[in-house]
Amino acid sequence: MDQDEAAADQRAIVLALDGETHTLGNTLRDIMWSHPHIELASYTQEHPSVNEIILRCQTNAAIPAEQGVVEALHIAKAILSHMGNTMAEAAQKWEAQHGGAGGQQHQQQQQQQHDEAAAMDADS
């Protein structure tokens, strides 16, 4: 195998990601499409009852396809980390404005409703 063939082999990758669904597939595909060296990014989920996606990536040979997928995963992790931090800050701000008990009262009400529904089901 010469260098051109080796480079062509590294331009494309197909990965089966077990335990994953459209949530990760859409995220990675969209992030990969924004990458300047990725020419093709797609995924499929063969059947809704199968928690596995097939992820495809092809680059313009400036980087190996594996690197493109790894970079997309790092970007997705950074985005999700930022979202988690933003949500936690917003929750803390809300609790500070409304008193921490507000959130606890809501949880207690939900638990009480759940317990009542379970009791009604048991009586049936």
Coordinates of C-alpha atoms in Angstrom, one line a residue:
M1 CA 0.0 0.0 0.0
D2 CA 1.5 3.3 -1.0
Q3 CA 1.1 6.7 0.8
D4 CA -1.8 7.8 -1.4
E5 CA -3.8 4.6 -0.6
A6 CA -3.0 4.9 3.2
A7 CA -4.2 8.6 3.1
A8 CA -7.4 7.6 1.3
D9 CA -8.1 4.9 3.9
Q10 CA -7.8 7.5 6.7
R11 CA -10.2 9.9 5.0
A12 CA -13.3 7.8 6.0
I13 CA -14.4 6.0 9.0
V14 CA -17.6 4.1 9.9
L15 CA -18.3 3.5 13.6
A16 CA -21.0 1.5 15.4
L17 CA -21.8 3.2 18.7
D18 CA -23.7 0.7 20.9
G19 CA -26.1 2.1 23.4
E20 CA -26.6 5.4 21.5
T21 CA -29.6 6.9 19.7
H22 CA -30.6 9.9 17.7
T23 CA -29.6 12.2 20.5
L24 CA -25.9 11.6 20.1
G25 CA -26.2 11.0 16.4
N26 CA -27.8 14.3 15.6
T27 CA -25.4 16.1 17.9
L28 CA -22.2 14.6 16.4
R29 CA -23.5 15.0 12.8
D30 CA -24.3 18.7 13.3
I31 CA -20.9 19.4 14.9
M32 CA -19.0 17.5 12.3
W33 CA -20.7 19.3 9.5
S34 CA -19.4 22.6 10.9
H35 CA -15.8 21.3 10.8
P36 CA -13.8 22.8 7.9
H37 CA -12.1 19.5 7.0
I38 CA -15.1 17.2 7.1
E39 CA -16.8 16.6 3.8
L40 CA -19.4 14.0 4.9
A41 CA -21.0 13.4 8.3
S42 CA -24.0 11.2 8.8
Y43 CA -25.5 8.5 11.0
T44 CA -28.3 6.0 10.8
Q45 CA -30.2 4.0 13.4
E46 CA -31.2 0.8 11.8
H47 CA -34.3 0.2 13.9
P48 CA -35.9 2.2 16.7
S49 CA -35.8 -0.8 19.1
V50 CA -32.0 -1.1 18.6
N51 CA -29.9 1.3 20.7
E52 CA -27.0 1.6 18.2
I53 CA -26.1 4.2 15.7
I54 CA -23.8 3.9 12.7
L55 CA -21.7 7.1 12.4
R56 CA -20.0 8.0 9.2
C57 CA -17.3 10.6 8.7
Q58 CA -15.2 11.5 5.6
T59 CA -12.6 14.3 5.5
N60 CA -10.8 16.1 2.8
A61 CA -7.5 14.4 3.9
A62 CA -6.2 17.4 5.8
I63 CA -6.9 15.3 8.9
P64 CA -7.8 11.7 9.4
A65 CA -11.5 10.9 9.8
E66 CA -10.8 9.5 13.3
Q67 CA -9.4 12.8 14.3
G68 CA -12.5 14.6 13.0
V69 CA -14.8 12.3 15.1
V70 CA -12.6 12.8 18.2
E71 CA -12.7 16.6 17.7
A72 CA -16.5 16.5 17.3
L73 CA -16.7 14.5 20.6
H74 CA -14.6 17.1 22.4
I75 CA -16.7 19.9 21.1
A76 CA -19.9 18.1 22.1
K77 CA -18.5 17.5 25.6
A78 CA -17.6 21.2 25.9
I79 CA -21.0 22.3 24.8
L80 CA -22.8 20.0 27.2
S81 CA -20.5 21.0 30.0
H82 CA -21.3 24.7 29.3
M83 CA -25.1 23.9 29.2
G84 CA -24.9 22.0 32.5
N85 CA -23.0 24.8 34.2
T86 CA -25.5 27.4 32.8
M87 CA -28.5 25.3 34.0
A88 CA -26.9 24.9 37.5
E89 CA -26.3 28.6 37.8
A90 CA -29.8 29.4 36.7
A91 CA -31.2 26.9 39.2
Q92 CA -29.1 28.4 42.0
K93 CA -30.2 31.9 41.1
W94 CA -33.9 30.8 41.0
E95 CA -33.6 29.2 44.4
A96 CA -31.9 32.3 45.8
Q97 CA -34.7 34.5 44.5
H98 CA -37.6 32.2 45.5
G99 CA -36.1 30.7 48.7
G100 CA -34.6 27.2 48.5
A101 CA -37.8 25.8 50.0
G102 CA -39.7 26.5 46.8
G103 CA -37.8 23.8 44.9
Q104 CA -38.1 21.4 47.9
Q105 CA -41.9 22.1 48.1
H106 CA -42.3 21.3 44.4
Q107 CA -40.4 18.0 44.8
Q108 CA -42.5 17.1 47.9
Q109 CA -45.7 17.9 45.9
Q110 CA -44.6 15.7 43.1
Q111 CA -43.7 12.8 45.5
Q112 CA -47.1 13.2 47.2
Q113 CA -48.9 13.0 43.8
H114 CA -46.9 10.0 42.9
D115 CA -47.7 8.3 46.2
E116 CA -51.4 9.0 45.8
A117 CA -51.4 7.7 42.3
A118 CA -49.6 4.5 43.4
A119 CA -52.1 4.1 46.3
M120 CA -55.0 4.4 43.9
D121 CA -53.5 1.8 41.6
A122 CA -53.0 -0.5 44.5
D123 CA -56.7 -0.1 45.4
S124 CA -57.8 -1.0 41.9

